[in-house]
PDB file of C-alpha atoms in Angstrom:
ATOM      1  CA  UNK A   1     -10.583  13.972  -1.815  1.00 67.00           C
ATOM      2  CA  UNK A   2      -7.388  12.875  -3.572  1.00 75.00           C
ATOM      3  CA  UNK A   3      -5.332  15.587  -1.869  1.00 83.00           C
ATOM      4  CA  UNK A   4      -6.668  14.722   1.573  1.00 85.00           C
ATOM      5  CA  UNK A   5      -6.110  11.003   0.998  1.00 81.00           C
ATOM      6  CA  UNK A   6      -2.519  11.593  -0.120  1.00 79.00           C
ATOM      7  CA  UNK A   7      -1.812  13.732   2.944  1.00 82.00           C
ATOM      8  CA  UNK A   8      -3.011  10.914   5.202  1.00 81.00           C
ATOM      9  CA  UNK A   9      -1.216   8.147   3.309  1.00 76.00           C
ATOM     10  CA  UNK A  10       2.069  10.061   3.142  1.00 73.00           C
ATOM     11  CA  UNK A  11       1.959  10.838   6.853  1.00 76.00           C
ATOM     12  CA  UNK A  12       1.693  14.595   6.305  1.00 80.00           C
ATOM     13  CA  UNK A  13      -1.455  14.339   8.386  1.00 84.00           C
ATOM     14  CA  UNK A  14      -0.305  12.263  11.344  1.00 82.00           C
ATOM     15  CA  UNK A  15      -2.337   9.489  12.993  1.00 81.00           C
ATOM     16  CA  UNK A  16      -4.647  11.085  15.556  1.00 85.00           C
ATOM     17  CA  UNK A  17      -4.637  14.484  13.826  1.00 88.00           C
ATOM     18  CA  UNK A  18      -7.997  16.255  14.099  1.00 89.00           C
ATOM     19  CA  UNK A  19      -9.836  16.808  10.840  1.00 89.00           C
ATOM     20  CA  UNK A  20     -11.709  20.138  10.719  1.00 87.00           C
ATOM     21  CA  UNK A  21     -13.911  20.776   7.703  1.00 85.00           C
ATOM     22  CA  UNK A  22     -13.514  24.555   7.575  1.00 87.00           C
ATOM     23  CA  UNK A  23      -9.725  24.507   7.992  1.00 87.00           C
ATOM     24  CA  UNK A  24      -9.250  21.918   5.259  1.00 87.00           C
ATOM     25  CA  UNK A  25     -11.667  23.673   2.915  1.00 88.00           C
ATOM     26  CA  UNK A  26      -9.828  26.965   3.370  1.00 89.00           C
ATOM     27  CA  UNK A  27      -6.416  25.369   2.912  1.00 86.00           C
ATOM     28  CA  UNK A  28      -7.431  23.486  -0.244  1.00 84.00           C
ATOM     29  CA  UNK A  29      -9.472  26.365  -1.629  1.00 86.00           C
ATOM     30  CA  UNK A  30     -12.733  24.435  -1.914  1.00 88.00           C
ATOM     31  CA  UNK A  31     -16.147  24.603  -0.295  1.00 89.00           C
ATOM     32  CA  UNK A  32     -17.030  22.604   2.799  1.00 87.00           C
ATOM     33  CA  UNK A  33     -19.404  20.271   0.930  1.00 89.00           C
ATOM     34  CA  UNK A  34     -16.747  18.340  -1.069  1.00 87.00           C
ATOM     35  CA  UNK A  35     -14.567  18.198   2.059  1.00 87.00           C
ATOM     36  CA  UNK A  36     -17.385  16.585   4.026  1.00 87.00           C
ATOM     37  CA  UNK A  37     -18.016  14.155   1.190  1.00 89.00           C
ATOM     38  CA  UNK A  38     -14.309  13.302   1.132  1.00 86.00           C
ATOM     39  CA  UNK A  39     -14.263  12.723   4.884  1.00 87.00           C
ATOM     40  CA  UNK A  40     -17.219  10.348   4.593  1.00 87.00           C
ATOM     41  CA  UNK A  41     -15.457   8.391   1.836  1.00 84.00           C
ATOM     42  CA  UNK A  42     -12.134   8.290   3.678  1.00 84.00           C
ATOM     43  CA  UNK A  43     -13.917   7.092   6.805  1.00 85.00           C
ATOM     44  CA  UNK A  44     -15.364   4.244   4.740  1.00 78.00           C
ATOM     45  CA  UNK A  45     -11.817   3.450   3.594  1.00 75.00           C
ATOM     46  CA  UNK A  46     -10.627   3.269   7.183  1.00 78.00           C
ATOM     47  CA  UNK A  47      -8.389   6.337   6.984  1.00 83.00           C
ATOM     48  CA  UNK A  48     -10.499   8.609   9.204  1.00 89.00           C
ATOM     49  CA  UNK A  49     -12.293   7.773  12.449  1.00 87.00           C
ATOM     50  CA  UNK A  50     -15.558   9.536  13.262  1.00 87.00           C
ATOM     51  CA  UNK A  51     -16.439   9.419  16.960  1.00 83.00           C
ATOM     52  CA  UNK A  52     -20.004   9.457  18.368  1.00 80.00           C
ATOM     53  CA  UNK A  53     -19.629  13.188  19.115  1.00 77.00           C
ATOM     54  CA  UNK A  54     -18.744  13.709  15.425  1.00 78.00           C
ATOM     55  CA  UNK A  55     -15.092  14.488  16.095  1.00 87.00           C
ATOM     56  CA  UNK A  56     -13.021  13.334  13.134  1.00 88.00           C
ATOM     57  CA  UNK A  57      -9.372  12.330  13.278  1.00 88.00           C
ATOM     58  CA  UNK A  58      -6.864  10.444  11.192  1.00 88.00           C
ATOM     59  CA  UNK A  59      -7.063   6.774  12.154  1.00 84.00           C
ATOM     60  CA  UNK A  60      -4.357   5.610  14.536  1.00 81.00           C
ATOM     61  CA  UNK A  61      -2.013   2.895  13.283  1.00 77.00           C
ATOM     62  CA  UNK A  62      -1.022   0.398  15.961  1.00 81.00           C
ATOM     63  CA  UNK A  63       1.205  -2.589  15.497  1.00 82.00           C
ATOM     64  CA  UNK A  64      -1.822  -4.880  15.853  1.00 87.00           C
ATOM     65  CA  UNK A  65      -3.811  -3.046  13.175  1.00 84.00           C
ATOM     66  CA  UNK A  66      -0.761  -2.920  10.890  1.00 85.00           C
ATOM     67  CA  UNK A  67      -0.179  -6.665  11.178  1.00 90.00           C
ATOM     68  CA  UNK A  68      -3.850  -7.432  10.597  1.00 90.00           C
ATOM     69  CA  UNK A  69      -3.787  -5.229   7.510  1.00 88.00           C
ATOM     70  CA  UNK A  70      -0.686  -6.960   6.175  1.00 90.00           C
ATOM     71  CA  UNK A  71      -2.357 -10.352   6.697  1.00 94.00           C
ATOM     72  CA  UNK A  72      -5.396  -9.278   4.682  1.00 92.00           C
ATOM     73  CA  UNK A  73      -3.238  -7.733   1.986  1.00 91.00           C
ATOM     74  CA  UNK A  74      -1.171 -10.906   1.742  1.00 93.00           C
ATOM     75  CA  UNK A  75      -4.258 -13.040   1.172  1.00 94.00           C
ATOM     76  CA  UNK A  76      -5.718 -10.749  -1.498  1.00 93.00           C
ATOM     77  CA  UNK A  77      -2.553  -9.762  -3.361  1.00 93.00           C
ATOM     78  CA  UNK A  78      -1.016 -13.233  -3.360  1.00 95.00           C
ATOM     79  CA  UNK A  79      -4.259 -14.749  -4.650  1.00 94.00           C
ATOM     80  CA  UNK A  80      -4.382 -12.195  -7.449  1.00 94.00           C
ATOM     81  CA  UNK A  81      -0.717 -12.719  -8.268  1.00 95.00           C
ATOM     82  CA  UNK A  82      -1.153 -16.485  -8.415  1.00 96.00           C
ATOM     83  CA  UNK A  83      -4.244 -16.178 -10.609  1.00 95.00           C
ATOM     84  CA  UNK A  84      -2.600 -13.744 -12.983  1.00 96.00           C
ATOM     85  CA  UNK A  85       0.866 -15.220 -13.330  1.00 96.00           C
ATOM     86  CA  UNK A  86      -0.101 -17.795 -15.979  1.00 94.00           C
ATOM     87  CA  UNK A  87      -1.375 -14.999 -18.223  1.00 96.00           C
ATOM     88  CA  UNK A  88       1.842 -12.971 -18.103  1.00 96.00           C
ATOM     89  CA  UNK A  89       3.149 -11.928 -21.528  1.00 97.00           C
ATOM     90  CA  UNK A  90       6.334 -10.203 -22.668  1.00 97.00           C
ATOM     91  CA  UNK A  91       4.426  -6.914 -22.513  1.00 97.00           C
ATOM     92  CA  UNK A  92       3.576  -7.561 -18.882  1.00 97.00           C
ATOM     93  CA  UNK A  93       7.213  -8.359 -18.129  1.00 97.00           C
ATOM     94  CA  UNK A  94       8.279  -5.085 -19.746  1.00 98.00           C
ATOM     95  CA  UNK A  95       5.718  -3.192 -17.661  1.00 98.00           C
ATOM     96  CA  UNK A  96       6.971  -4.901 -14.500  1.00 98.00           C
ATOM     97  CA  UNK A  97      10.540  -3.872 -15.332  1.00 98.00           C
ATOM     98  CA  UNK A  98       9.421  -0.248 -15.740  1.00 98.00           C
ATOM     99  CA  UNK A  99       7.605  -0.280 -12.386  1.00 97.00           C
ATOM    100  CA  UNK A 100      10.565  -1.917 -10.661  1.00 97.00           C
ATOM    101  CA  UNK A 101      12.894   0.771 -12.041  1.00 97.00           C
ATOM    102  CA  UNK A 102      10.490   3.499 -10.870  1.00 96.00           C
ATOM    103  CA  UNK A 103      10.322   1.869  -7.455  1.00 93.00           C
ATOM    104  CA  UNK A 104      14.107   1.729  -7.126  1.00 94.00           C
ATOM    105  CA  UNK A 105      14.486   5.312  -8.345  1.00 94.00           C
ATOM    106  CA  UNK A 106      11.877   6.540  -5.887  1.00 89.00           C
ATOM    107  CA  UNK A 107      13.795   4.903  -3.047  1.00 87.00           C
ATOM    108  CA  UNK A 108      17.091   6.315  -4.304  1.00 88.00           C
ATOM    109  CA  UNK A 109      15.617   9.814  -4.238  1.00 88.00           C
ATOM    110  CA  UNK A 110      14.065   9.260  -0.827  1.00 80.00           C
ATOM    111  CA  UNK A 111      10.577   9.740  -2.275  1.00 81.00           C
ATOM    112  CA  UNK A 112       8.430   7.233  -0.414  1.00 77.00           C
ATOM    113  CA  UNK A 113       5.261   8.344  -2.210  1.00 77.00           C
ATOM    114  CA  UNK A 114       6.661   7.612  -5.675  1.00 85.00           C
ATOM    115  CA  UNK A 115       8.214   4.346  -4.524  1.00 86.00           C
ATOM    116  CA  UNK A 116       5.002   3.148  -2.882  1.00 83.00           C
ATOM    117  CA  UNK A 117       2.909   3.965  -5.944  1.00 86.00           C
ATOM    118  CA  UNK A 118       5.320   2.127  -8.253  1.00 92.00           C
ATOM    119  CA  UNK A 119       5.391  -0.843  -5.905  1.00 91.00           C
ATOM    120  CA  UNK A 120       1.604  -1.031  -5.866  1.00 90.00           C
ATOM    121  CA  UNK A 121       1.570  -0.814  -9.666  1.00 93.00           C
ATOM    122  CA  UNK A 122       4.067  -3.684  -9.868  1.00 96.00           C
ATOM    123  CA  UNK A 123       1.577  -5.997  -8.190  1.00 93.00           C
ATOM    124  CA  UNK A 124      -1.347  -4.545 -10.135  1.00 93.00           C
ATOM    125  CA  UNK A 125       0.223  -5.534 -13.467  1.00 95.00           C
ATOM    126  CA  UNK A 126       0.041  -9.214 -12.529  1.00 95.00           C
ATOM    127  CA  UNK A 127      -3.252  -9.062 -10.639  1.00 93.00           C
ATOM    128  CA  UNK A 128      -4.997  -7.431 -13.606  1.00 92.00           C
ATOM    129  CA  UNK A 129      -3.624 -10.175 -15.839  1.00 94.00           C
ATOM    130  CA  UNK A 130      -5.921 -12.515 -13.903  1.00 92.00           C
ATOM    131  CA  UNK A 131      -8.882 -10.664 -15.416  1.00 90.00           C
ATOM    132  CA  UNK A 132     -10.552 -10.443 -12.000  1.00 88.00           C
ATOM    133  CA  UNK A 133     -11.468  -6.776 -11.695  1.00 85.00           C
ATOM    134  CA  UNK A 134     -13.453  -7.346  -8.515  1.00 88.00           C
ATOM    135  CA  UNK A 135     -10.357  -8.618  -6.751  1.00 89.00           C
ATOM    136  CA  UNK A 136      -8.352  -5.620  -7.926  1.00 84.00           C
ATOM    137  CA  UNK A 137     -11.004  -3.305  -6.483  1.00 85.00           C
ATOM    138  CA  UNK A 138     -10.598  -4.880  -3.053  1.00 84.00           C
ATOM    139  CA  UNK A 139      -6.813  -4.907  -3.339  1.00 86.00           C
ATOM    140  CA  UNK A 140      -6.828  -1.190  -4.172  1.00 82.00           C
ATOM    141  CA  UNK A 141      -8.779  -0.435  -1.013  1.00 79.00           C
ATOM    142  CA  UNK A 142      -6.375  -2.345   1.205  1.00 83.00           C
ATOM    143  CA  UNK A 143      -3.323  -0.951  -0.616  1.00 79.00           C
ATOM    144  CA  UNK A 144      -4.390   2.577   0.304  1.00 76.00           C
ATOM    145  CA  UNK A 145      -4.251   1.688   3.989  1.00 77.00           C
ATOM    146  CA  UNK A 146      -1.102  -0.400   3.636  1.00 78.00           C
ATOM    147  CA  UNK A 147       0.733   2.571   2.123  1.00 74.00           C
ATOM    148  CA  UNK A 148       0.236   4.392   5.422  1.00 73.00           C
ATOM    149  CA  UNK A 149       2.165   1.672   7.215  1.00 74.00           C
ATOM    150  CA  UNK A 150       4.972   2.011   4.679  1.00 70.00           C
ATOM    151  CA  UNK A 151       5.010   5.776   5.194  1.00 66.00           C
ATOM    152  CA  UNK A 152       5.246   5.325   8.958  1.00 64.00           C
ATOM    153  CA  UNK A 153       8.181   2.932   8.528  1.00 62.00           C
ATOM    154  CA  UNK A 154       9.919   4.983   5.848  1.00 57.00           C
ATOM    155  CA  UNK A 155      13.087   5.480   7.877  1.00 56.00           C
ATOM    156  CA  UNK A 156      13.604   1.766   8.521  1.00 60.00           C
ATOM    157  CA  UNK A 157      15.066  -0.880   6.235  1.00 75.00           C
ATOM    158  CA  UNK A 158      11.703  -2.486   5.454  1.00 82.00           C
ATOM    159  CA  UNK A 159      11.790  -1.029   1.947  1.00 86.00           C
ATOM    160  CA  UNK A 160      14.604  -3.437   1.104  1.00 90.00           C
ATOM    161  CA  UNK A 161      12.196  -6.312   1.669  1.00 92.00           C
ATOM    162  CA  UNK A 162      10.081  -5.042  -1.211  1.00 93.00           C
ATOM    163  CA  UNK A 163      12.955  -4.020  -3.490  1.00 94.00           C
ATOM    164  CA  UNK A 164      14.776  -7.342  -3.219  1.00 96.00           C
ATOM    165  CA  UNK A 165      11.506  -9.255  -3.380  1.00 97.00           C
ATOM    166  CA  UNK A 166      10.301  -7.504  -6.520  1.00 97.00           C
ATOM    167  CA  UNK A 167      13.705  -7.894  -8.189  1.00 98.00           C
ATOM    168  CA  UNK A 168      13.876 -11.612  -7.518  1.00 98.00           C
ATOM    169  CA  UNK A 169      10.221 -12.168  -8.410  1.00 98.00           C
ATOM    170  CA  UNK A 170      10.721 -10.484 -11.772  1.00 98.00           C
ATOM    171  CA  UNK A 171      13.903 -12.448 -12.441  1.00 98.00           C
ATOM    172  CA  UNK A 172      12.008 -15.679 -11.826  1.00 98.00           C
ATOM    173  CA  UNK A 173       9.213 -14.593 -14.153  1.00 97.00           C
ATOM    174  CA  UNK A 174      11.719 -13.676 -16.853  1.00 97.00           C
ATOM    175  CA  UNK A 175      13.236 -17.151 -16.538  1.00 97.00           C
ATOM    176  CA  UNK A 176       9.792 -18.706 -16.896  1.00 96.00           C
ATOM    177  CA  UNK A 177       9.684 -20.022 -13.319  1.00 97.00           C
ATOM    178  CA  UNK A 178       6.153 -18.924 -12.518  1.00 96.00           C
ATOM    179  CA  UNK A 179       5.600 -21.127  -9.484  1.00 97.00           C
ATOM    180  CA  UNK A 180       8.898 -19.894  -8.068  1.00 98.00           C
ATOM    181  CA  UNK A 181       7.824 -16.306  -8.721  1.00 98.00           C
ATOM    182  CA  UNK A 182       4.546 -16.830  -6.856  1.00 97.00           C
ATOM    183  CA  UNK A 183       6.366 -18.260  -3.856  1.00 98.00           C
ATOM    184  CA  UNK A 184       8.957 -15.463  -3.864  1.00 98.00           C
ATOM    185  CA  UNK A 185       6.190 -12.865  -4.089  1.00 97.00           C
ATOM    186  CA  UNK A 186       4.406 -14.478  -1.135  1.00 97.00           C
ATOM    187  CA  UNK A 187       7.666 -14.425   0.820  1.00 97.00           C
ATOM    188  CA  UNK A 188       7.774 -10.623   0.507  1.00 96.00           C
ATOM    189  CA  UNK A 189       4.712 -10.363   2.726  1.00 94.00           C
ATOM    190  CA  UNK A 190       6.047 -12.862   5.247  1.00 95.00           C
ATOM    191  CA  UNK A 191       9.319 -10.966   5.503  1.00 94.00           C
ATOM    192  CA  UNK A 192       7.584  -7.589   5.689  1.00 90.00           C
ATOM    193  CA  UNK A 193       5.270  -8.809   8.426  1.00 91.00           C
ATOM    194  CA  UNK A 194       8.243  -9.937  10.505  1.00 91.00           C
ATOM    195  CA  UNK A 195       9.935  -6.555  10.089  1.00 87.00           C
ATOM    196  CA  UNK A 196       6.800  -4.657  11.087  1.00 86.00           C
ATOM    197  CA  UNK A 197       6.334  -6.965  14.051  1.00 86.00           C
ATOM    198  CA  UNK A 198       9.754  -5.857  15.311  1.00 83.00           C
ATOM    199  CA  UNK A 199       8.961  -2.139  15.058  1.00 74.00           C
ATOM    200  CA  UNK A 200       7.558   0.083  17.781  1.00 59.00           C
ATOM    201  CA  UNK A 201       4.567   2.171  16.720  1.00 59.00           C
ATOM    202  CA  UNK A 202       3.613   5.431  18.407  1.00 54.00           C
ATOM    203  CA  UNK A 203       0.075   4.149  18.798  1.00 50.00           C
ATOM    204  CA  UNK A 204       1.307   1.222  20.928  1.00 53.00           C
ATOM    205  CA  UNK A 205       2.958   3.372  23.566  1.00 45.00           C
TER     206      UNK A 205
END
């Protein structure tokens, strides 16, 4: 299931692509049963659509669905960040610096997958500091779908919104300005939403 999920998130399997059990099983070298189980799970995650006639395809990403997803992600992630920020220690700050460096390096190499994973981990460090594992579970689910939007906008400058936002958020945390860090983190989502709103998605044509 991990391989299939990564192919969808990275954009290797394009929105609208048909999902055929036998073809995927043969390509991945597994039996049809785990492929069908994976498809069921990915459908529950919103990555695959299953039509009434049982045709399966990678879920289309429209501008409307992307913006709605960003809105949900903003609510969840910003709540977790705000709840966790007061529990941040020097160890957390060091971990955030590592993830920020990995994020920047991934972008420098043009590796959107590595960058996206590091960016998600950056937020996770603070959210987990809140101690609310249930929230992190829901954030993880939405992150998976949000990464698809990032993959589809990989050639635009939207990545700079995250890079600059993470850099400034971490600088504020290192200076002890936690309320400022929360507000700067929230601003990342506002800025990203505006950028996505200005893009033209294939699914909207």
